[in-house]
Coordinates of C-alpha atoms and ligand atoms in Angstrom, one line a residue:
M1 CA 18.1 -7.8 -13.5
E2 CA 20.0 -5.1 -11.3
K3 CA 23.2 -6.3 -9.6
V4 CA 23.0 -2.9 -7.3
V5 CA 20.0 -1.0 -6.4
I6 CA 21.3 2.3 -4.7
I7 CA 17.9 4.4 -3.7
G8 CA 18.6 8.0 -2.7
T9 CA 21.9 10.4 -4.6
G10 CA 22.7 12.6 -1.3
C11 CA 26.4 12.3 -0.5
S12 CA 26.0 8.4 0.6
G13 CA 23.8 7.5 -2.4
L14 CA 26.6 9.4 -4.9
T15 CA 29.0 7.6 -2.7
A16 CA 28.3 4.3 -2.9
A17 CA 27.2 4.5 -6.4
I18 CA 31.2 6.3 -7.4
Y19 CA 32.5 3.0 -5.7
T20 CA 30.3 0.1 -7.0
A21 CA 30.4 1.8 -10.2
R22 CA 33.9 1.9 -10.1
A23 CA 34.1 -2.0 -9.2
N24 CA 32.2 -2.5 -12.4
L25 CA 28.0 -3.0 -10.9
K26 CA 26.4 -0.6 -13.3
P27 CA 24.4 1.0 -9.9
L28 CA 21.3 2.2 -10.5
V29 CA 20.8 5.1 -8.4
L30 CA 16.9 6.5 -7.9
T31 CA 16.7 9.6 -6.5
G32 CA 13.4 9.6 -4.5
T33 CA 11.5 13.0 -5.0
M34 CA 14.9 14.7 -3.6
P35 CA 17.6 15.0 -5.9
G36 CA 21.4 15.6 -4.7
G37 CA 19.5 15.7 -1.0
L38 CA 19.1 17.7 2.3
L39 CA 23.0 19.0 1.5
T40 CA 21.1 20.9 -2.1
T41 CA 19.2 23.4 0.4
T42 CA 22.3 24.7 2.2
S43 CA 24.4 27.8 1.0
I44 CA 27.8 27.4 1.7
V45 CA 29.5 24.0 2.6
E46 CA 33.1 24.5 5.2
N47 CA 33.8 21.6 6.2
Y48 CA 33.6 18.9 3.4
P49 CA 37.0 18.3 3.1
G50 CA 39.1 19.3 0.4
F51 CA 37.8 22.9 -0.1
P52 CA 39.6 24.8 1.5
E53 CA 37.2 28.1 0.6
G54 CA 33.6 25.9 0.2
I55 CA 31.6 24.3 -1.5
D56 CA 28.0 26.0 -2.6
G57 CA 26.0 22.6 -1.1
Y58 CA 24.1 21.7 -4.5
E59 CA 27.3 22.0 -6.6
L60 CA 29.5 19.8 -4.7
M61 CA 26.4 17.2 -5.6
V62 CA 26.3 18.0 -8.9
R63 CA 29.9 17.2 -9.0
M64 CA 29.4 13.7 -7.4
Q65 CA 26.4 12.9 -10.0
K66 CA 28.8 13.6 -12.5
Q67 CA 31.8 11.4 -10.5
A68 CA 29.1 8.4 -10.5
E69 CA 27.9 8.6 -13.9
K70 CA 31.3 8.9 -15.5
F71 CA 32.2 5.5 -14.1
G72 CA 28.9 4.2 -15.1
A73 CA 26.4 4.7 -12.4
R74 CA 22.1 5.2 -14.1
V75 CA 21.0 8.0 -12.0
Q76 CA 17.7 7.5 -12.9
F77 CA 14.5 10.0 -11.5
G78 CA 12.2 7.8 -9.7
T79 CA 11.0 7.2 -6.6
V80 CA 10.6 3.4 -4.4
E81 CA 7.0 3.6 -3.3
A82 CA 7.2 -0.2 -1.9
V83 CA 9.8 -3.1 -1.4
D84 CA 9.8 -7.3 -0.9
L85 CA 12.5 -7.8 0.8
S86 CA 11.4 -11.3 1.6
K87 CA 13.3 -13.2 -0.8
A88 CA 15.7 -12.6 -3.5
P89 CA 16.0 -11.1 -6.0
F90 CA 14.7 -8.7 -3.8
T91 CA 11.7 -6.7 -5.6
L92 CA 11.3 -2.7 -6.0
S93 CA 8.1 -0.3 -7.2
V94 CA 9.7 2.4 -8.8
D95 CA 7.0 4.8 -10.0
G96 CA 4.3 1.3 -10.4
E97 CA 7.2 0.3 -12.6
R98 CA 8.6 -3.5 -11.1
V99 CA 12.6 -3.6 -10.6
E100 CA 14.3 -6.5 -9.4
A101 CA 18.3 -6.3 -8.1
Q102 CA 20.9 -8.5 -6.4
T103 CA 21.5 -6.2 -4.1
I104 CA 20.1 -3.0 -2.3
I105 CA 22.2 -0.3 -1.1
I106 CA 19.6 1.8 1.5
A107 CA 20.9 5.9 1.2
S108 CA 17.4 7.7 1.5
G109 CA 18.7 10.2 3.9
A110 CA 16.2 12.1 6.3
S111 CA 13.3 15.1 4.8
H112 CA 12.8 18.1 7.4
R113 CA 10.9 17.9 11.0
H114 CA 7.4 19.4 11.1
I115 CA 5.7 21.3 14.2
G116 CA 2.8 19.4 13.7
L117 CA 1.5 23.0 14.5
E118 CA -2.5 22.9 11.6
S119 CA -1.3 26.5 10.7
E120 CA 1.9 25.3 9.4
A121 CA 0.4 22.9 6.8
L122 CA -1.6 25.1 5.8
L123 CA 0.5 28.0 5.2
E124 CA 3.5 26.0 3.9
R125 CA 4.6 27.4 0.6
K126 CA 2.6 30.3 1.8
G127 CA 5.1 31.8 4.0
V128 CA 6.0 28.9 5.9
T129 CA 9.3 26.8 4.3
Y130 CA 12.0 24.3 5.5
C131 CA 14.2 25.9 3.1
A132 CA 15.9 29.5 3.6
T133 CA 18.5 29.1 0.5
C134 CA 15.1 27.7 -1.4
D135 CA 13.0 30.6 -1.0
G136 CA 15.1 33.6 1.6
A137 CA 15.3 35.5 -1.3
L138 CA 11.8 35.9 -2.9
P139 CA 10.2 39.1 -3.0
M140 CA 7.8 37.8 0.1
F141 CA 10.7 38.0 2.3
R142 CA 12.2 41.0 1.4
K143 CA 13.5 43.7 4.0
Q144 CA 10.9 41.9 5.8
P145 CA 10.7 40.2 9.6
L146 CA 11.9 36.6 9.6
V147 CA 11.3 33.7 12.2
V148 CA 13.0 30.8 12.2
V149 CA 12.9 28.2 14.1
G150 CA 15.6 26.1 16.4
G151 CA 18.0 25.9 17.6
G152 CA 20.9 23.2 16.1
D153 CA 23.2 24.4 12.6
S154 CA 20.8 24.5 10.4
A155 CA 18.7 27.3 12.5
C156 CA 21.6 29.4 13.1
E157 CA 23.0 28.4 9.0
E158 CA 19.5 29.3 8.3
A159 CA 19.2 32.8 10.3
T160 CA 22.4 34.1 8.8
Y161 CA 21.6 33.7 5.4
L162 CA 18.1 35.2 5.8
T163 CA 19.7 38.5 7.5
R164 CA 20.7 39.4 3.5
F165 CA 17.1 39.9 2.7
A166 CA 14.9 40.4 6.0
S167 CA 14.6 43.7 8.2
T168 CA 15.3 41.5 11.1
V169 CA 15.3 37.7 12.3
Y170 CA 13.5 36.7 15.1
L171 CA 15.5 33.4 16.2
I172 CA 12.7 31.4 18.6
H173 CA 13.8 27.9 20.1
R174 CA 12.7 26.3 23.2
R175 CA 16.1 26.5 25.7
D176 CA 17.9 28.8 26.7
S177 CA 21.0 27.9 25.0
L178 CA 22.2 27.0 21.3
R179 CA 22.7 23.5 20.3
A180 CA 24.3 24.4 17.6
S181 CA 28.5 24.0 17.1
K182 CA 30.2 26.9 19.4
V183 CA 31.6 28.4 15.9
M184 CA 28.4 28.9 14.4
A185 CA 26.2 29.8 17.3
E186 CA 28.9 32.0 18.4
R187 CA 28.4 33.7 14.9
T188 CA 25.0 33.7 15.0
L189 CA 24.4 35.5 17.9
V190 CA 26.7 38.2 17.4
H191 CA 25.0 39.1 14.4
P192 CA 22.9 42.5 15.2
N193 CA 19.7 41.6 12.9
I194 CA 19.4 38.0 14.7
K195 CA 17.0 39.0 17.6
P196 CA 16.7 35.3 19.7
I197 CA 13.9 34.6 21.7
W198 CA 15.0 32.0 24.1
N199 CA 12.6 29.7 26.4
S200 CA 10.0 29.8 24.0
V201 CA 7.7 27.8 21.2
V202 CA 5.2 28.6 18.4
T203 CA 1.9 28.0 19.2
E204 CA 0.3 28.8 16.6
I205 CA 1.0 30.8 12.5
L206 CA -1.1 33.7 11.3
D207 CA -2.8 34.3 9.3
V208 CA -4.8 31.4 7.6
K209 CA -7.8 33.4 6.5
Q210 CA -5.7 35.7 5.1
D211 CA -3.9 32.4 3.1
K212 CA -0.6 34.4 4.0
V213 CA 2.1 34.2 6.8
T214 CA 1.2 37.6 9.1
G215 CA 3.7 36.3 12.3
V216 CA 3.3 33.6 15.1
R217 CA 2.1 33.3 18.1
V218 CA 4.9 32.2 20.9
K219 CA 4.6 30.7 24.1
N220 CA 7.5 31.4 26.8
I221 CA 7.8 27.8 28.4
K222 CA 9.0 29.4 31.7
T223 CA 7.0 31.7 32.3
N224 CA 3.9 30.7 29.9
A225 CA 3.6 33.9 28.9
E226 CA 2.3 34.4 25.7
S227 CA 2.8 36.6 22.8
F228 CA 3.0 38.1 18.7
I229 CA 5.6 38.2 16.6
E230 CA 4.9 39.8 13.2
S231 CA 6.6 38.0 10.2
A232 CA 6.4 37.2 6.8
G233 CA 8.3 33.9 6.3
V234 CA 8.4 31.4 9.2
F235 CA 11.6 29.1 8.1
I236 CA 11.4 25.8 10.3
A237 CA 14.4 24.2 11.2
I238 CA 14.0 21.4 13.9
G239 CA 15.6 18.3 12.6
H240 CA 14.9 15.4 10.2
V241 CA 12.8 12.4 10.6
P242 CA 14.5 9.6 8.3
N243 CA 12.5 8.3 5.5
T244 CA 12.3 4.7 6.0
Q245 CA 8.5 4.3 6.3
I246 CA 8.5 1.8 3.0
F247 CA 11.2 -0.1 4.7
K248 CA 9.0 -0.9 8.0
G249 CA 8.6 -5.0 9.4
Q250 CA 10.9 -5.2 7.1
I251 CA 14.3 -3.6 8.2
D252 CA 15.3 -3.1 11.6
L253 CA 14.4 0.2 12.8
D254 CA 14.9 1.6 15.9
E255 CA 11.5 4.0 17.5
N256 CA 12.6 6.6 15.9
G257 CA 12.5 4.3 12.2
Y258 CA 16.3 5.5 11.8
V259 CA 17.4 2.2 10.7
V260 CA 19.8 -0.4 12.8
P261 CA 22.5 -1.6 11.2
K262 CA 24.2 -5.1 12.6
R263 CA 27.8 -5.3 11.4
G264 CA 29.2 -2.9 9.7
T265 CA 26.4 -1.6 6.7
E266 CA 24.9 -5.1 7.0
T267 CA 20.8 -4.6 7.9
N268 CA 19.3 -6.8 8.9
V269 CA 18.6 -8.4 5.9
P270 CA 21.1 -10.8 3.8
G271 CA 22.2 -8.2 1.0
V272 CA 20.9 -5.2 2.0
F273 CA 23.0 -2.2 2.8
V274 CA 22.3 0.6 4.8
S275 CA 24.6 4.5 4.8
G276 CA 23.9 8.1 5.8
D277 CA 21.5 10.0 7.8
C278 CA 18.5 6.7 7.3
S279 CA 20.9 5.2 9.7
D280 CA 22.5 7.9 11.5
H281 CA 21.5 10.0 13.9
V282 CA 24.7 10.7 15.8
Y283 CA 27.3 12.4 13.3
R284 CA 25.3 13.7 9.9
Q285 CA 27.9 14.7 8.1
A286 CA 28.0 15.3 4.7
V287 CA 31.5 13.9 4.9
T288 CA 30.0 11.1 7.5
A289 CA 27.5 10.0 5.3
A290 CA 30.2 9.6 2.1
G291 CA 31.9 7.3 3.9
L292 CA 29.0 5.3 5.1
G293 CA 28.3 5.2 1.1
C294 CA 31.3 3.6 0.9
A295 CA 31.5 1.6 3.8
A296 CA 28.3 0.0 1.8
A297 CA 29.4 0.2 -1.0
I298 CA 32.4 -2.4 -0.4
D299 CA 30.1 -4.5 1.6
A300 CA 27.7 -4.4 -1.5
E301 CA 30.4 -6.2 -3.9
R302 CA 31.9 -8.6 -0.7
Y303 CA 28.3 -10.1 -1.0
L304 CA 28.0 -10.5 -4.6
A305 CA 31.4 -11.4 -5.4
E306 CA 30.5 -14.4 -2.1
L307 CA 26.9 -15.3 -4.3
K308 CA 28.9 -15.5 -7.5
Q309 CA 31.3 -17.9 -5.4
Ligands
LIG1 P1 20.0 19.6 15.4 O1 21.1 19.6 15.9 O2 19.1 18.2 15.8 O3 19.1 20.6 16.2 C1 17.1 20.8 15.8 C2 17.1 21.5 16.5 O4 15.5 21.6 16.9 C3 16.8 21.7 17.8 O5 18.4 22.6 18.7 C4 15.9 20.8 19.4 O6 15.7 21.0 20.2 C5 15.2 22.0 18.1 N1 13.6 21.3 18.0 C6 13.1 19.6 17.8 N2 12.0 19.3 17.6 C7 11.8 20.9 18.4 C8 10.0 21.1 18.1 N3 8.9 20.2 18.0 N4 9.9 22.2 18.1 C9 11.2 23.0 18.5 N5 12.2 22.4 18.4 C10 12.8 21.7 18.3 O7 19.4 19.6 14.0 P2 20.2 20.3 13.1 O8 20.3 22.0 13.2 O9 19.4 20.0 11.8 O10 21.4 19.6 12.5 C11 21.8 18.2 12.2 C12 22.7 17.4 11.9 O11 23.0 18.3 10.1 C13 24.0 18.1 12.9 O12 24.3 17.5 13.5 C14 24.6 19.6 12.6 O13 25.6 19.8 13.3 C15 24.4 19.1 11.1 N6 24.8 20.0 10.1 C16 26.3 20.8 9.8 C17 25.9 22.1 9.1 C18 26.7 22.9 8.7 O14 28.2 22.4 9.3 N7 27.3 23.6 7.7 C19 24.4 22.8 9.1 C20 23.5 22.4 9.0 C21 23.1 20.5 10.1 P3 16.8 21.2 22.0 O15 17.8 21.9 21.5 O16 15.8 21.8 22.7 O17 16.4 20.0 21.3

């Protein structure tokens, strides 16, 4: 039986892994389908303390994993399909295998939110993407007009990154100002190759018949005027949804699916702790996720010590 199973290998899960490994608990750390979490899809992280020049998101996560493994964490590629938290020890089904655990740290993070259009689903990976750093350099996007949807830090970051490849980047946002941090918004709006399209939503991505992206149909929500923007790609950056579906009915979730912690990182189930983006819809930063991962590890360690007594 495992003493600690950590679900997720983003900033939060890997920090929890470093702390529980250093406490000699030999955590089993499960990657899910996105090893390293969302930060691996970011380019330069400029606000993680200790890196005055910034650090590549992927590299930061590789370093965190190495640090955790150095102290004895076992990082395993695997997706948790189901959990039974009704009695201790808890059981998890991981790619069909049964795993038993005395404590669990849920650090399952969040996934990209979809607009919800039929054409969006049909053209995913055929020009519709949720990650500029992963796909922006593909030949199909080079020297082409591209669309970014969203108004937060992610959308600004994606738009700025895409100017390396695109002829023009259209930033389509449903409001008349950006939600992004001041520095990011200013950098985006002064860029000569980024053209904001305000108060607008994408109503259809074309062209499903051609099986590739050729443009978007856009509606101005103030005037109801419709227009067409030619584009070889659509990069969607409209926020995230927490990866908590498997805990529904067992762990207290709020109406948006975020885990509701009780005290510190404790959940409603004693022995199950939570940290990072799957419970934090307020701060959502790499450094806060890491901090919460540390807190969850300390809480799990104390819980195990009390069990022993
Ligand atoms: P976000 O801040 O939640 O912004 C999401 C944006 O998408 C908002 O502008 C929102 O519009 C829009 N949106 C949501 N649903 C939509 C829909 N169905 N259709 C059209 N537009 C929709 O998400 P984020 O940009 O991914 O950022 C998440 C967190 O990560 C934030 O805390 C951010 O600061 C952080 N982050 C930091 C960095 C960095 O510092 N380097 C980089 C990326 C992200 P409204 O404005 O109308 O709500």
